[in-house]
mmCIF file of C-alpha atoms in Angstrom:
data_model
loop_
_atom_site.group_PDB
_atom_site.id
_atom_site.type_symbol
_atom_site.label_atom_id
_atom_site.label_comp_id
_atom_site.label_asym_id
_atom_site.label_seq_id
_atom_site.Cartn_x
_atom_site.Cartn_y
_atom_site.Cartn_z
ATOM 1 C CA UNK C 1125 -3.648 1.736 21.029
ATOM 2 C CA UNK C 1126 0.286 0.819 20.963
ATOM 3 C CA UNK C 1127 3.292 0.246 18.849
ATOM 4 C CA UNK C 1128 5.647 -3.147 18.273
ATOM 5 C CA UNK C 1129 8.865 -2.336 18.702
ATOM 6 C CA UNK C 1130 11.703 -5.171 17.060
ATOM 7 C CA UNK C 1131 15.482 -5.138 19.521
ATOM 8 C CA UNK C 1132 17.820 -7.890 18.830
ATOM 9 C CA UNK C 1133 16.183 -9.956 21.405
ATOM 10 C CA UNK C 1134 12.747 -10.015 20.028
ATOM 11 C CA UNK C 1135 9.306 -7.847 20.271
ATOM 12 C CA UNK C 1136 8.237 -6.348 22.564
ATOM 13 C CA UNK C 1137 4.315 -3.689 22.301
ATOM 14 C CA UNK C 1138 4.640 -0.533 24.266
ATOM 15 C CA UNK C 1139 0.803 0.647 25.227
ATOM 16 C CA UNK C 1140 0.321 4.040 24.717
ATOM 17 C CA UNK C 1141 -2.149 4.213 27.805
ATOM 18 C CA UNK C 1142 -0.293 2.947 30.037
ATOM 19 C CA UNK C 1143 2.798 5.119 29.764
ATOM 20 C CA UNK C 1144 0.262 8.090 31.339
ATOM 21 C CA UNK C 1145 0.479 6.333 34.504
ATOM 22 C CA UNK C 1146 1.669 5.797 37.706
ATOM 23 C CA UNK C 1147 2.911 2.510 36.382
ATOM 24 C CA UNK C 1148 3.951 3.079 33.585
ATOM 25 C CA UNK C 1149 6.849 1.074 34.044
ATOM 26 C CA UNK C 1150 4.446 -1.876 33.156
ATOM 27 C CA UNK C 1151 4.195 -0.685 29.675
ATOM 28 C CA UNK C 1152 6.901 -2.617 28.264
ATOM 29 C CA UNK C 1153 5.262 -6.116 27.443
ATOM 30 C CA UNK C 1154 7.817 -9.105 28.188
ATOM 31 C CA UNK C 1155 9.840 -9.726 24.693
ATOM 32 C CA UNK C 1156 8.467 -12.697 22.627
ATOM 33 C CA UNK C 1157 12.182 -14.341 21.785
ATOM 34 C CA UNK C 1158 12.240 -15.358 17.634
ATOM 35 C CA UNK C 1159 14.495 -18.021 19.012
ATOM 36 C CA UNK C 1160 18.178 -17.610 20.031
ATOM 37 C CA UNK C 1161 18.378 -18.934 16.269
ATOM 38 C CA UNK C 1162 17.393 -16.472 14.571
ATOM 39 C CA UNK C 1163 18.471 -12.610 14.057
ATOM 40 C CA UNK C 1164 16.106 -10.170 14.146
ATOM 41 C CA UNK C 1165 17.925 -7.300 12.704
ATOM 42 C CA UNK C 1166 18.118 -9.082 9.283
ATOM 43 C CA UNK C 1167 14.271 -10.211 9.467
ATOM 44 C CA UNK C 1168 10.730 -7.911 8.088
ATOM 45 C CA UNK C 1169 8.611 -7.962 10.606
ATOM 46 C CA UNK C 1170 4.873 -7.521 10.634
ATOM 47 C CA UNK C 1171 2.561 -7.102 13.406
ATOM 48 C CA UNK C 1172 -1.071 -7.498 13.809
ATOM 49 C CA UNK C 1173 -3.562 -5.069 15.383
ATOM 50 C CA UNK C 1174 -3.701 -4.951 19.077
ATOM 51 C CA UNK C 1175 -0.080 -6.661 18.684
ATOM 52 C CA UNK C 1176 -1.438 -10.302 19.485
ATOM 53 C CA UNK C 1177 0.399 -11.925 16.180
ATOM 54 C CA UNK C 1178 3.833 -11.240 15.344
ATOM 55 C CA UNK C 1179 5.250 -12.658 11.656
ATOM 56 C CA UNK C 1180 9.038 -12.305 11.051
ATOM 57 C CA UNK C 1181 11.165 -13.510 8.062
ATOM 58 C CA UNK C 1182 14.660 -12.593 5.293
ATOM 59 C CA UNK C 1183 13.380 -11.832 2.279
ATOM 60 C CA UNK C 1184 14.562 -14.865 0.431
ATOM 61 C CA UNK C 1185 14.460 -17.661 2.912
ATOM 62 C CA UNK C 1186 11.211 -20.035 2.661
ATOM 63 C CA UNK C 1187 10.306 -19.934 6.198
ATOM 64 C CA UNK C 1188 7.795 -17.126 7.718
ATOM 65 C CA UNK C 1189 7.376 -17.425 11.492
ATOM 66 C CA UNK C 1190 4.884 -16.731 13.767
ATOM 67 C CA UNK C 1191 4.949 -15.535 17.939
ATOM 68 C CA UNK C 1192 1.765 -15.575 19.165
ATOM 69 C CA UNK C 1193 2.242 -12.780 22.384
ATOM 70 C CA UNK C 1194 -1.362 -14.336 24.025
ATOM 71 C CA UNK C 1195 -0.084 -17.984 24.073
ATOM 72 C CA UNK C 1196 3.573 -17.858 24.158
ATOM 73 C CA UNK C 1197 4.435 -19.719 21.390
ATOM 74 C CA UNK C 1198 6.327 -19.943 17.863
ATOM 75 C CA UNK C 1199 5.109 -21.422 14.719
ATOM 76 C CA UNK C 1200 6.819 -21.731 11.365
ATOM 77 C CA UNK C 1201 5.401 -22.571 7.839
ATOM 78 C CA UNK C 1202 7.499 -23.463 5.743
ATOM 79 C CA UNK C 1203 6.359 -22.311 2.257
ATOM 80 C CA UNK C 1204 7.875 -25.728 0.241
ATOM 81 C CA UNK C 1205 5.566 -27.409 2.052
ATOM 82 C CA UNK C 1206 2.860 -25.978 1.244
ATOM 83 C CA UNK C 1207 3.620 -28.183 -1.515
ATOM 84 C CA UNK C 1208 1.624 -27.996 -4.997
ATOM 85 C CA UNK C 1209 -1.261 -25.684 -4.601
ATOM 86 C CA UNK C 1210 -4.241 -25.986 -6.787
ATOM 87 C CA UNK C 1211 -5.505 -22.703 -7.504
ATOM 88 C CA UNK C 1212 -8.959 -21.315 -6.880
ATOM 89 C CA UNK C 1213 -8.732 -19.047 -10.039
ATOM 90 C CA UNK C 1214 -6.058 -19.344 -12.840
ATOM 91 C CA UNK C 1215 -3.970 -17.204 -14.473
ATOM 92 C CA UNK C 1216 -5.420 -14.622 -16.138
ATOM 93 C CA UNK C 1217 -5.901 -13.036 -20.028
ATOM 94 C CA UNK C 1218 -6.151 -10.398 -21.821
ATOM 95 C CA UNK C 1219 -6.605 -6.938 -19.677
ATOM 96 C CA UNK C 1220 -8.115 -3.596 -19.637
ATOM 97 C CA UNK C 1221 -6.358 -0.401 -21.974
ATOM 98 C CA UNK C 1222 -5.470 2.591 -20.107
ATOM 99 C CA UNK C 1223 -8.876 4.206 -19.642
ATOM 100 C CA UNK C 1224 -11.093 1.827 -20.460
ATOM 101 C CA UNK C 1225 -13.771 0.819 -17.964
ATOM 102 C CA UNK C 1226 -14.086 -3.106 -19.147
ATOM 103 C CA UNK C 1227 -13.039 -5.709 -16.698
ATOM 104 C CA UNK C 1228 -9.811 -8.149 -17.927
ATOM 105 C CA UNK C 1229 -11.053 -11.237 -19.233
ATOM 106 C CA UNK C 1230 -11.137 -14.040 -16.759
ATOM 107 C CA UNK C 1231 -10.134 -17.401 -17.147
ATOM 108 C CA UNK C 1232 -9.937 -20.551 -14.774
ATOM 109 C CA UNK C 1233 -7.215 -22.699 -14.918
ATOM 110 C CA UNK C 1234 -7.061 -25.933 -12.305
ATOM 111 C CA UNK C 1235 -4.108 -26.786 -12.630
ATOM 112 C CA UNK C 1236 -1.956 -27.317 -10.119
ATOM 113 C CA UNK C 1237 1.322 -25.441 -9.490
ATOM 114 C CA UNK C 1238 4.543 -27.247 -7.473
ATOM 115 C CA UNK C 1239 6.164 -24.650 -5.267
ATOM 116 C CA UNK C 1240 10.406 -26.028 -5.915
ATOM 117 C CA UNK C 1241 12.076 -22.375 -4.376
ATOM 118 C CA UNK C 1242 8.939 -21.085 -2.285
ATOM 119 C CA UNK C 1243 11.559 -17.621 -1.603
ATOM 120 C CA UNK C 1244 9.506 -14.961 0.422
ATOM 121 C CA UNK C 1245 9.587 -11.402 -1.699
ATOM 122 C CA UNK C 1246 6.959 -9.321 0.939
ATOM 123 C CA UNK C 1247 4.630 -10.392 3.321
ATOM 124 C CA UNK C 1248 1.828 -7.677 4.134
ATOM 125 C CA UNK C 1249 -0.900 -8.792 7.029
ATOM 126 C CA UNK C 1250 -4.389 -7.336 6.223
ATOM 127 C CA UNK C 1251 -5.645 -4.754 8.696
ATOM 128 C CA UNK C 1252 -7.524 -7.002 10.891
ATOM 129 C CA UNK C 1253 -4.554 -8.869 11.307
ATOM 130 C CA UNK C 1254 -7.247 -11.887 10.515
ATOM 131 C CA UNK C 1255 -4.371 -13.455 7.182
ATOM 132 C CA UNK C 1256 -1.749 -12.764 5.767
ATOM 133 C CA UNK C 1257 -0.179 -12.356 1.796
ATOM 134 C CA UNK C 1258 2.788 -13.920 0.875
ATOM 135 C CA UNK C 1259 4.512 -13.139 -2.186
ATOM 136 C CA UNK C 1260 6.941 -16.011 -3.664
ATOM 137 C CA UNK C 1261 8.027 -14.642 -7.106
ATOM 138 C CA UNK C 1262 9.179 -18.132 -8.519
ATOM 139 C CA UNK C 1263 6.775 -19.465 -9.234
ATOM 140 C CA UNK C 1264 5.152 -16.304 -9.359
ATOM 141 C CA UNK C 1265 2.117 -16.491 -6.096
ATOM 142 C CA UNK C 1266 0.526 -15.036 -4.115
ATOM 143 C CA UNK C 1267 -0.865 -17.031 -1.089
ATOM 144 C CA UNK C 1268 -3.812 -16.145 1.128
ATOM 145 C CA UNK C 1269 -2.622 -17.394 5.031
ATOM 146 C CA UNK C 1270 -4.738 -17.680 7.351
ATOM 147 C CA UNK C 1271 -3.520 -16.285 11.053
ATOM 148 C CA UNK C 1272 -2.849 -18.460 12.767
ATOM 149 C CA UNK C 1273 -4.685 -21.562 11.280
ATOM 150 C CA UNK C 1274 -2.690 -21.140 8.089
ATOM 151 C CA UNK C 1275 0.466 -21.763 10.171
ATOM 152 C CA UNK C 1276 -1.208 -25.559 11.274
ATOM 153 C CA UNK C 1277 0.936 -27.947 9.230
ATOM 154 C CA UNK C 1278 -2.776 -29.489 9.289
ATOM 155 C CA UNK C 1279 -4.400 -27.676 8.417
ATOM 156 C CA UNK C 1280 -2.155 -26.342 4.905
ATOM 157 C CA UNK C 1281 -4.973 -26.814 2.300
ATOM 158 C CA UNK C 1282 -6.440 -23.483 3.843
ATOM 159 C CA UNK C 1283 -3.525 -21.975 1.968
ATOM 160 C CA UNK C 1284 -5.288 -20.426 -0.529
ATOM 161 C CA UNK C 1285 -3.254 -19.524 -4.021
ATOM 162 C CA UNK C 1286 -4.856 -16.151 -5.327
ATOM 163 C CA UNK C 1287 -2.701 -15.935 -8.370
ATOM 164 C CA UNK C 1288 0.092 -18.249 -10.310
ATOM 165 C CA UNK C 1289 2.811 -17.080 -13.098
ATOM 166 C CA UNK C 1290 2.542 -13.578 -12.032
ATOM 167 C CA UNK C 1291 5.587 -11.939 -11.913
ATOM 168 C CA UNK C 1292 4.812 -10.369 -8.788
ATOM 169 C CA UNK C 1293 6.607 -9.380 -5.389
ATOM 170 C CA UNK C 1294 4.832 -6.862 -3.606
ATOM 171 C CA UNK C 1295 1.132 -7.896 -2.128
ATOM 172 C CA UNK C 1296 -1.401 -4.321 -1.057
ATOM 173 C CA UNK C 1297 -4.823 -5.136 0.681
ATOM 174 C CA UNK C 1298 -7.441 -2.945 0.156
ATOM 175 C CA UNK C 1299 -7.964 -1.020 4.222
ATOM 176 C CA UNK C 1300 -11.870 -2.971 3.914
ATOM 177 C CA UNK C 1301 -9.950 -6.180 2.670
ATOM 178 C CA UNK C 1302 -12.453 -6.292 -0.279
ATOM 179 C CA UNK C 1303 -9.069 -6.674 -2.671
ATOM 180 C CA UNK C 1304 -5.569 -6.473 -2.802
ATOM 181 C CA UNK C 1305 -3.507 -5.246 -5.800
ATOM 182 C CA UNK C 1306 -0.697 -7.378 -7.195
ATOM 183 C CA UNK C 1307 2.318 -5.736 -8.749
ATOM 184 C CA UNK C 1308 5.854 -6.274 -9.120
ATOM 185 C CA UNK C 1309 8.498 -3.702 -8.647
ATOM 186 C CA UNK C 1310 10.975 -5.125 -10.003
ATOM 187 C CA UNK C 1311 9.456 -3.571 -13.210
ATOM 188 C CA UNK C 1312 8.941 -7.275 -15.001
ATOM 189 C CA UNK C 1313 5.337 -6.552 -16.445
ATOM 190 C CA UNK C 1314 3.776 -3.088 -17.129
ATOM 191 C CA UNK C 1315 0.523 -4.818 -15.328
ATOM 192 C CA UNK C 1316 -0.735 -5.171 -12.296
ATOM 193 C CA UNK C 1317 -3.563 -8.274 -10.864
ATOM 194 C CA UNK C 1318 -6.960 -7.768 -9.202
ATOM 195 C CA UNK C 1319 -7.635 -10.502 -6.632
ATOM 196 C CA UNK C 1320 -11.130 -10.675 -5.086
ATOM 197 C CA UNK C 1321 -10.410 -11.388 -1.618
ATOM 198 C CA UNK C 1322 -14.271 -11.900 -0.867
ATOM 199 C CA UNK C 1323 -14.992 -14.587 -2.932
ATOM 200 C CA UNK C 1324 -14.344 -18.595 -1.810
ATOM 201 C CA UNK C 1325 -12.932 -18.854 -4.857
ATOM 202 C CA UNK C 1326 -10.891 -15.815 -5.452
ATOM 203 C CA UNK C 1327 -10.851 -13.956 -8.636
ATOM 204 C CA UNK C 1328 -8.280 -12.637 -10.359
ATOM 205 C CA UNK C 1329 -8.635 -9.935 -12.804
ATOM 206 C CA UNK C 1330 -5.306 -8.168 -14.713
ATOM 207 C CA UNK C 1331 -5.107 -4.340 -15.985
ATOM 208 C CA UNK C 1332 -2.321 -2.830 -17.893
ATOM 209 C CA UNK C 1333 -0.630 -0.497 -17.450
ATOM 210 C CA UNK C 1334 1.070 2.535 -19.131
ATOM 211 C CA UNK C 1335 4.793 1.784 -17.239
ATOM 212 C CA UNK C 1336 5.702 -0.400 -14.076
ATOM 213 C CA UNK C 1337 4.954 -0.098 -10.361
ATOM 214 C CA UNK C 1338 6.807 1.688 -7.909
ATOM 215 C CA UNK C 1339 4.121 2.592 -5.136
ATOM 216 C CA UNK C 1340 0.436 1.640 -4.996
ATOM 217 C CA UNK C 1341 -1.739 3.512 -2.259
ATOM 218 C CA UNK C 1342 -5.559 2.781 -1.728
ATOM 219 C CA UNK C 1343 -8.161 5.238 -1.035
ATOM 220 C CA UNK C 1344 -9.843 5.194 2.233
ATOM 221 C CA UNK C 1345 -12.616 3.222 1.232
ATOM 222 C CA UNK C 1346 -10.958 0.611 -1.137
ATOM 223 C CA UNK C 1347 -12.754 1.642 -3.870
ATOM 224 C CA UNK C 1348 -9.470 3.475 -5.653
ATOM 225 C CA UNK C 1349 -5.947 3.655 -5.951
ATOM 226 C CA UNK C 1350 -3.416 5.833 -6.563
ATOM 227 C CA UNK C 1351 -0.521 4.390 -8.921
ATOM 228 C CA UNK C 1352 3.214 6.100 -8.656
ATOM 229 C CA UNK C 1353 5.256 4.971 -12.127
ATOM 230 C CA UNK C 1354 8.308 6.703 -11.277
ATOM 231 C CA UNK C 1355 8.980 7.840 -8.013
ATOM 232 C CA UNK C 1356 12.661 8.901 -5.893
ATOM 233 C CA UNK C 1357 14.863 5.148 -6.523
ATOM 234 C CA UNK C 1358 12.724 3.332 -8.541
ATOM 235 C CA UNK C 1359 14.301 0.686 -9.289
ATOM 236 C CA UNK C 1360 14.341 -0.017 -12.855
ATOM 237 C CA UNK C 1361 15.581 2.824 -15.901
ATOM 238 C CA UNK C 1362 13.088 3.462 -18.733
ATOM 239 C CA UNK C 1363 10.115 4.235 -15.899
ATOM 240 C CA UNK C 1364 6.757 6.496 -17.170
ATOM 241 C CA UNK C 1365 6.857 9.652 -16.101
ATOM 242 C CA UNK C 1366 3.408 10.852 -14.062
ATOM 243 C CA UNK C 1367 1.030 8.533 -11.495
ATOM 244 C CA UNK C 1368 -2.308 6.302 -12.388
ATOM 245 C CA UNK C 1369 -5.406 6.631 -10.901
ATOM 246 C CA UNK C 1370 -7.325 2.966 -10.509
ATOM 247 C CA UNK C 1371 -11.184 2.130 -10.203
ATOM 248 C CA UNK C 1372 -11.280 -0.553 -8.333
ATOM 249 C CA UNK C 1373 -14.516 -2.074 -9.188
ATOM 250 C CA UNK C 1374 -14.354 -1.817 -13.055
ATOM 251 C CA UNK C 1375 -10.759 -2.027 -13.360
ATOM 252 C CA UNK C 1376 -10.455 0.847 -15.473
ATOM 253 C CA UNK C 1377 -7.247 3.525 -15.130
ATOM 254 C CA UNK C 1378 -6.773 6.513 -15.815
ATOM 255 C CA UNK C 1379 -3.150 7.577 -16.842
ATOM 256 C CA UNK C 1380 -1.185 11.010 -16.070
ATOM 257 C CA UNK C 1381 1.855 12.065 -17.352
ATOM 258 C CA UNK C 1382 3.361 14.575 -15.456
ATOM 259 C CA UNK C 1383 6.986 16.193 -15.936
ATOM 260 C CA UNK C 1384 7.890 15.813 -12.626
ATOM 261 C CA UNK C 1385 8.030 13.503 -9.675
ATOM 262 C CA UNK C 1386 4.631 13.404 -7.982
ATOM 263 C CA UNK C 1387 5.173 14.649 -4.775
ATOM 264 C CA UNK C 1388 3.029 14.943 -1.569
ATOM 265 C CA UNK C 1389 -0.602 13.559 -1.629
ATOM 266 C CA UNK C 1390 -3.786 13.335 0.322
ATOM 267 C CA UNK C 1391 -6.950 11.562 -0.246
ATOM 268 C CA UNK C 1392 -10.200 12.763 1.169
ATOM 269 C CA UNK C 1393 -13.146 11.084 0.755
ATOM 270 C CA UNK C 1394 -15.357 14.562 1.712
ATOM 271 C CA UNK C 1395 -13.796 16.201 -1.794
ATOM 272 C CA UNK C 1396 -13.840 12.571 -3.339
ATOM 273 C CA UNK C 1397 -10.732 13.496 -5.276
ATOM 274 C CA UNK C 1398 -6.783 12.901 -4.058
ATOM 275 C CA UNK C 1399 -4.721 16.240 -4.172
ATOM 276 C CA UNK C 1400 -1.334 16.228 -5.550
ATOM 277 C CA UNK C 1401 1.720 18.425 -4.753
ATOM 278 C CA UNK C 1402 4.108 18.451 -8.074
ATOM 279 C CA UNK C 1403 7.135 20.606 -8.036
ATOM 280 C CA UNK C 1404 10.529 21.019 -9.387
ATOM 281 C CA UNK C 1405 12.030 24.312 -8.905
ATOM 282 C CA UNK C 1406 14.795 23.915 -12.140
ATOM 283 C CA UNK C 1407 12.013 23.964 -14.535
ATOM 284 C CA UNK C 1408 9.765 26.254 -12.566
ATOM 285 C CA UNK C 1409 6.823 23.406 -11.727
ATOM 286 C CA UNK C 1410 4.597 24.545 -8.780
ATOM 287 C CA UNK C 1411 1.079 22.728 -9.520
ATOM 288 C CA UNK C 1412 -2.107 21.649 -6.878
ATOM 289 C CA UNK C 1413 -3.667 18.611 -9.076
ATOM 290 C CA UNK C 1414 -7.060 17.776 -7.992
ATOM 291 C CA UNK C 1415 -8.277 14.082 -9.650
ATOM 292 C CA UNK C 1416 -11.562 12.818 -8.987
ATOM 293 C CA UNK C 1417 -12.294 9.520 -7.618
ATOM 294 C CA UNK C 1418 -15.090 9.112 -9.919
ATOM 295 C CA UNK C 1419 -14.719 10.777 -13.171
ATOM 296 C CA UNK C 1420 -10.491 10.174 -12.760
ATOM 297 C CA UNK C 1421 -10.015 13.458 -14.857
ATOM 298 C CA UNK C 1422 -7.572 15.846 -13.531
ATOM 299 C CA UNK C 1423 -8.226 20.056 -13.145
ATOM 300 C CA UNK C 1424 -4.027 21.305 -12.317
ATOM 301 C CA UNK C 1425 -3.790 24.707 -9.823
ATOM 302 C CA UNK C 1426 -0.952 26.337 -10.808
ATOM 303 C CA UNK C 1427 0.185 27.829 -7.903
ATOM 304 C CA UNK C 1428 3.143 30.974 -7.149
ATOM 305 C CA UNK C 1429 4.752 29.690 -4.597
ATOM 306 C CA UNK C 1430 6.920 26.506 -3.702
ATOM 307 C CA UNK C 1431 4.633 24.311 -2.389
ATOM 308 C CA UNK C 1432 6.646 21.715 0.428
ATOM 309 C CA UNK C 1433 3.648 20.244 1.697
ATOM 310 C CA UNK C 1434 -1.061 19.959 2.181
ATOM 311 C CA UNK C 1435 -3.605 18.236 4.485
ATOM 312 C CA UNK C 1436 -7.060 18.647 4.459
ATOM 313 C CA UNK C 1437 -9.652 20.476 6.415
ATOM 314 C CA UNK C 1438 -12.577 17.903 5.949
ATOM 315 C CA UNK C 1439 -14.912 20.092 8.575
ATOM 316 C CA UNK C 1440 -14.490 22.940 6.272
ATOM 317 C CA UNK C 1441 -14.109 21.799 3.503
ATOM 318 C CA UNK C 1442 -10.935 23.262 2.970
ATOM 319 C CA UNK C 1443 -7.227 21.736 1.684
ATOM 320 C CA UNK C 1444 -4.310 24.001 3.071
ATOM 321 C CA UNK C 1445 -0.924 24.301 0.963
ATOM 322 C CA UNK C 1446 2.176 25.047 2.713
ATOM 323 C CA UNK C 1447 4.619 26.989 1.518
ATOM 324 C CA UNK C 1448 8.047 27.395 1.423
ATOM 325 C CA UNK C 1449 8.522 31.153 3.152
ATOM 326 C CA UNK C 1450 10.762 33.106 5.846
ATOM 327 C CA UNK C 1451 7.943 33.721 7.787
ATOM 328 C CA UNK C 1452 5.543 31.113 7.080
ATOM 329 C CA UNK C 1453 3.333 30.730 4.495
ATOM 330 C CA UNK C 1454 0.091 28.878 4.121
ATOM 331 C CA UNK C 1455 -2.953 29.067 0.941
ATOM 332 C CA UNK C 1456 -6.422 27.678 1.824
ATOM 333 C CA UNK C 1457 -8.499 26.002 -0.749
ATOM 334 C CA UNK C 1458 -12.013 25.877 -1.114
ATOM 335 C CA UNK C 1459 -12.666 22.487 -2.974
ATOM 336 C CA UNK C 1460 -16.828 23.147 -3.239
ATOM 337 C CA UNK C 1461 -16.244 25.093 -6.453
ATOM 338 C CA UNK C 1462 -16.902 22.343 -9.840
ATOM 339 C CA UNK C 1463 -14.419 24.007 -11.375
ATOM 340 C CA UNK C 1464 -10.574 25.482 -10.963
ATOM 341 C CA UNK C 1465 -11.293 28.902 -10.900
ATOM 342 C CA UNK C 1466 -14.377 29.192 -8.391
ATOM 343 C CA UNK C 1467 -11.807 27.726 -6.194
ATOM 344 C CA UNK C 1468 -11.447 30.274 -3.195
ATOM 345 C CA UNK C 1469 -8.046 31.413 -2.034
ATOM 346 C CA UNK C 1470 -7.361 32.473 1.570
ATOM 347 C CA UNK C 1471 -3.939 34.099 2.720
ATOM 348 C CA UNK C 1472 -2.474 33.383 5.948
ATOM 349 C CA UNK C 1473 1.233 35.535 6.461
ATOM 350 C CA UNK C 1474 2.867 34.877 10.110
ATOM 351 C CA UNK C 1475 6.001 33.550 11.684
ATOM 352 C CA UNK C 1476 4.990 29.614 11.218
ATOM 353 C CA UNK C 1477 7.687 27.375 12.731
ATOM 354 C CA UNK C 1478 5.474 24.204 11.863
#
């Protein structure tokens, strides 16, 4: 419906519908100011749906700012002010090995954990905008903060600690807000935590992985996730070459080693699969992978040309692969076949610009 823009003066929201009316000048909402003492160019900004709430923070600091664009108010939450939190669920032990179908062993630990430093590494706003997850690497906590109630000093007891004493700096929330995946991009642990966001007393499960996590992408329904271990720019020296697929409900993972960095990918709920491209011109690698979201098995398809992109045409049960070609070249794959050899290929050669 719109977009929010961060400027040196604050945050403004544009409503797309208003851009195509005679009163297009009114599409730019009045700028909401973070205050004269805050510099927005140094801040990480998050915006809730419809642009009502805007969060702002600087990495490594203790404070989160919440702007309410309706009431024109600015409130601040200091992580040290949160004080000592009683965890609904403590550190989990055990876990699941790659490919195992059993979830990690859960252990309850009601010990209180003090927040003494409170340096924030990430704030993730839920798709609904009703809460945010705040990652604090020291002492290894992720907090669930209701929006806007959790920013009221009288409601600090509503803030829930999802994990404690776990190496983390990143949290990813599933589109349905049923679970969150908590991990550490600094490579301090080859595992992640699955947190139940629906249970009033959140439960967490640790899942062992083949290597450090660089990126996590949920499938549209939130039942599976793609874990990238070695994307470009990963901060650690030793990398697990490949990717993993996580079945969220059972906590099982399947690691798939690749000789090259995973490329473009696309989730298809209709096909029940992830489609991914692998390409390395020096090694001569040109593959399309179909990864089942149910069995987690991988079907590789060797490609004759150098792929550069892909997308799904759901109404036709087709996958479209775009190749590098002087005049343009695309290829359609029918994913309804049970095995790779049954994929029907249809080629279109024309002067394709985009």
